[in-house]
PDB file of C-alpha atoms in Angstrom:
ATOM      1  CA  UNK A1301      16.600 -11.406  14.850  1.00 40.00           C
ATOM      2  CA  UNK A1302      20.446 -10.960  15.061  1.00 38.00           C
ATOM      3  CA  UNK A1303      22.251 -10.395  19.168  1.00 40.00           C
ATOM      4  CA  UNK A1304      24.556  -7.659  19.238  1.00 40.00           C
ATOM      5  CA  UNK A1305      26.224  -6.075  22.038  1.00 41.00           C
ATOM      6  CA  UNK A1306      24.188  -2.960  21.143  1.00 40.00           C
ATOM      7  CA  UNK A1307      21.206  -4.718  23.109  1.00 42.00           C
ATOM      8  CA  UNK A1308      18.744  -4.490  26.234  1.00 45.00           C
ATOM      9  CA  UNK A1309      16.110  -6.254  27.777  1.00 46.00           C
ATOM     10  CA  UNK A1310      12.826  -5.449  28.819  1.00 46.00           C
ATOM     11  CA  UNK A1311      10.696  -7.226  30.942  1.00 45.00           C
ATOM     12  CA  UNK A1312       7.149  -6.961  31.502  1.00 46.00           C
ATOM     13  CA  UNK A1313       3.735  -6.437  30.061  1.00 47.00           C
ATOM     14  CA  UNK A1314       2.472  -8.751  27.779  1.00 47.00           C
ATOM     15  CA  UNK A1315       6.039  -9.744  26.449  1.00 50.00           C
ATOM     16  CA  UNK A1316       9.455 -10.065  27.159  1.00 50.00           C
ATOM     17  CA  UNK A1317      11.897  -8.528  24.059  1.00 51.00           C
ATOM     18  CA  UNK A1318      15.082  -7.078  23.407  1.00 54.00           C
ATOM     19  CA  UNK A1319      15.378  -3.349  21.910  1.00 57.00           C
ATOM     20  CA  UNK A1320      18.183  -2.265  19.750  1.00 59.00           C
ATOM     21  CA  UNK A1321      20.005   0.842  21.282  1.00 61.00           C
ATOM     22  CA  UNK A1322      22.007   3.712  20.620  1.00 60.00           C
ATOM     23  CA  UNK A1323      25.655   4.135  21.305  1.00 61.00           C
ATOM     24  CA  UNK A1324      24.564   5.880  24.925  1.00 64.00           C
ATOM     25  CA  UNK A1325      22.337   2.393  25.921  1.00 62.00           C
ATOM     26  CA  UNK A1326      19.216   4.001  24.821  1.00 63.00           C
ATOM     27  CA  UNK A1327      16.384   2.652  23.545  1.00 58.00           C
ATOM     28  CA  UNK A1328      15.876   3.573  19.660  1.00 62.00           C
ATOM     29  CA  UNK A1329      12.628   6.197  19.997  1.00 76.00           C
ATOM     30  CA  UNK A1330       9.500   4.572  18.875  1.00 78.00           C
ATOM     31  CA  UNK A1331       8.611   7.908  16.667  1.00 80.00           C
ATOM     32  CA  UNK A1332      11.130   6.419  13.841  1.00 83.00           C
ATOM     33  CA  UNK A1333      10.435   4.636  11.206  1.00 86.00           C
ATOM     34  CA  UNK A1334       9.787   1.523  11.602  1.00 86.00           C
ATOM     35  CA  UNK A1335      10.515   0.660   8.302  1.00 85.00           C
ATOM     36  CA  UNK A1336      12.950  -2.860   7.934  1.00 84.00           C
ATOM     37  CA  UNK A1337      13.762  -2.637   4.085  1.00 84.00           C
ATOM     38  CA  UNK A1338      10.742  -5.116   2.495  1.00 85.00           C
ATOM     39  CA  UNK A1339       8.413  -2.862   1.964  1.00 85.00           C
ATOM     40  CA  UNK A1340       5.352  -4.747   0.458  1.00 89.00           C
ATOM     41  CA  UNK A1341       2.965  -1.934  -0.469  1.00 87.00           C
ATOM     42  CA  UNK A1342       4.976  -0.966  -3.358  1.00 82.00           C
ATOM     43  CA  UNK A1343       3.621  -4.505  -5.151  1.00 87.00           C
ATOM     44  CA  UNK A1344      -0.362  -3.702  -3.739  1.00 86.00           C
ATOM     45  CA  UNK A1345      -0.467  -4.563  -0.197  1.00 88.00           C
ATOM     46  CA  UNK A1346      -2.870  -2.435   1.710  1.00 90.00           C
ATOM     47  CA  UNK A1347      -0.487  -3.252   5.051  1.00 91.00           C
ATOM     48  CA  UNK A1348       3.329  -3.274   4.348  1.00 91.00           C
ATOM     49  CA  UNK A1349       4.772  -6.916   5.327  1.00 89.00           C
ATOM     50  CA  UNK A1350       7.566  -5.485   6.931  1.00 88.00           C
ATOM     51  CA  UNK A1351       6.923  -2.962   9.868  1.00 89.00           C
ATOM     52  CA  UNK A1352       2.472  -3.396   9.260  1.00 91.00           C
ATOM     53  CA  UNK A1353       2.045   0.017   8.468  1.00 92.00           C
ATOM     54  CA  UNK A1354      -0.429   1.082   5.381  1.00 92.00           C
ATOM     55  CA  UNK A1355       0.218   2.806   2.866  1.00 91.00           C
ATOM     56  CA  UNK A1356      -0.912   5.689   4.000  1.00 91.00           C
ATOM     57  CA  UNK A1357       0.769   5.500   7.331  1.00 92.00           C
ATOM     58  CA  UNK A1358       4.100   5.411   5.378  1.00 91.00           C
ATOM     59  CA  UNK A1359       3.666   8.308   2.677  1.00 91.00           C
ATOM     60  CA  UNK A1360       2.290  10.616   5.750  1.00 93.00           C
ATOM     61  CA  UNK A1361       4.875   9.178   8.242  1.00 92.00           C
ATOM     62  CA  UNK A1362       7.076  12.704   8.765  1.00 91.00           C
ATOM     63  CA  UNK A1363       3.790  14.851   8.316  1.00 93.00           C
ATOM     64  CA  UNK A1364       2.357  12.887  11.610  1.00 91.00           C
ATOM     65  CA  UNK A1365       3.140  14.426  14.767  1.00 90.00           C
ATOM     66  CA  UNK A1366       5.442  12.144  17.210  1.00 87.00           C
ATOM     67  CA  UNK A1367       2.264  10.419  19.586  1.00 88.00           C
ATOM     68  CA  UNK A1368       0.829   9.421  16.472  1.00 90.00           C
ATOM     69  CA  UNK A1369       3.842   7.648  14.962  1.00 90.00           C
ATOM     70  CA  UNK A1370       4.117   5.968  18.192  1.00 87.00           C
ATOM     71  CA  UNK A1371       0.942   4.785  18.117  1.00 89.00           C
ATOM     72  CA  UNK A1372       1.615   3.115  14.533  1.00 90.00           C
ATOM     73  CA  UNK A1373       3.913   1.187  15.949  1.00 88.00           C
ATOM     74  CA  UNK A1374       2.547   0.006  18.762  1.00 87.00           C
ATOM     75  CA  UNK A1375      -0.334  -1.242  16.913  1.00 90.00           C
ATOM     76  CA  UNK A1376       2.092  -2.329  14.621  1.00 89.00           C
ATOM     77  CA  UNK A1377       3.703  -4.628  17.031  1.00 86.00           C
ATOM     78  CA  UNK A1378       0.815  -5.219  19.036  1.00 88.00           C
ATOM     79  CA  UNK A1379      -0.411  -7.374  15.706  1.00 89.00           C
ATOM     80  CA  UNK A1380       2.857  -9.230  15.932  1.00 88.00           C
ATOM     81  CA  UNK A1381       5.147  -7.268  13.582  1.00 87.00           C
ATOM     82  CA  UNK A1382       8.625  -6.336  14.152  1.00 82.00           C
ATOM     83  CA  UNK A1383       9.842  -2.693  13.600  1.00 82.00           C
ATOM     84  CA  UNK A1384      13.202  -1.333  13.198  1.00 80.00           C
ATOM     85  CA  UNK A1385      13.016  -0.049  16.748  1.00 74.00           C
ATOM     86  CA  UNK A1386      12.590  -3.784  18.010  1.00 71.00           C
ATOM     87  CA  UNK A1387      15.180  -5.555  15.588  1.00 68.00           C
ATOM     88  CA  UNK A1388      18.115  -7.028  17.362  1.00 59.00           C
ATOM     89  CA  UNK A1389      21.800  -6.175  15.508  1.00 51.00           C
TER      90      UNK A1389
END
């Protein structure tokens, strides 16, 4: 994870992390892509490597309304991967 002085912290919960954030201090919305560039379902993965979504979840991604996507990641992160949304630059 890279520190930039685009960053916030978040306490609480489970975990403690920093959040990459716009150029008005907010929080990147969790209803992006999460996708961080290594996508391993291209080479047969059922769950991508990168941001844990499946296949599936990434080929439907902008056909899925927003609570959905949010969901995805959640899960996604709740499993211990690191989206886009949670990347530090």
């Amino acid at each position: 994870k890279f520190q930039g002085p685009w960053t916030k912290d978040f306490v609480g919960g489970s975990k403690d992390f920093r959040v990459s954030v716009n150029l008005n201090g907010e929080p990147r919305c969790l209803d992006e892509s999460p996708c961080i560039g290594i996508c391993s379902t291209t080479t047969g993965d059922n769950i991508c490597r990168g941001c844990g979504r499946t296949s599936l979840e990434i080929s439907a991604w902008n056909q899925y309304p927003s609570v959905w996507r949010k969901l995805i990641v959640l899960r996604a992160v709740d499993r211990g991967y690191t989206p886009r949304q949670l990347l530090i630059e």
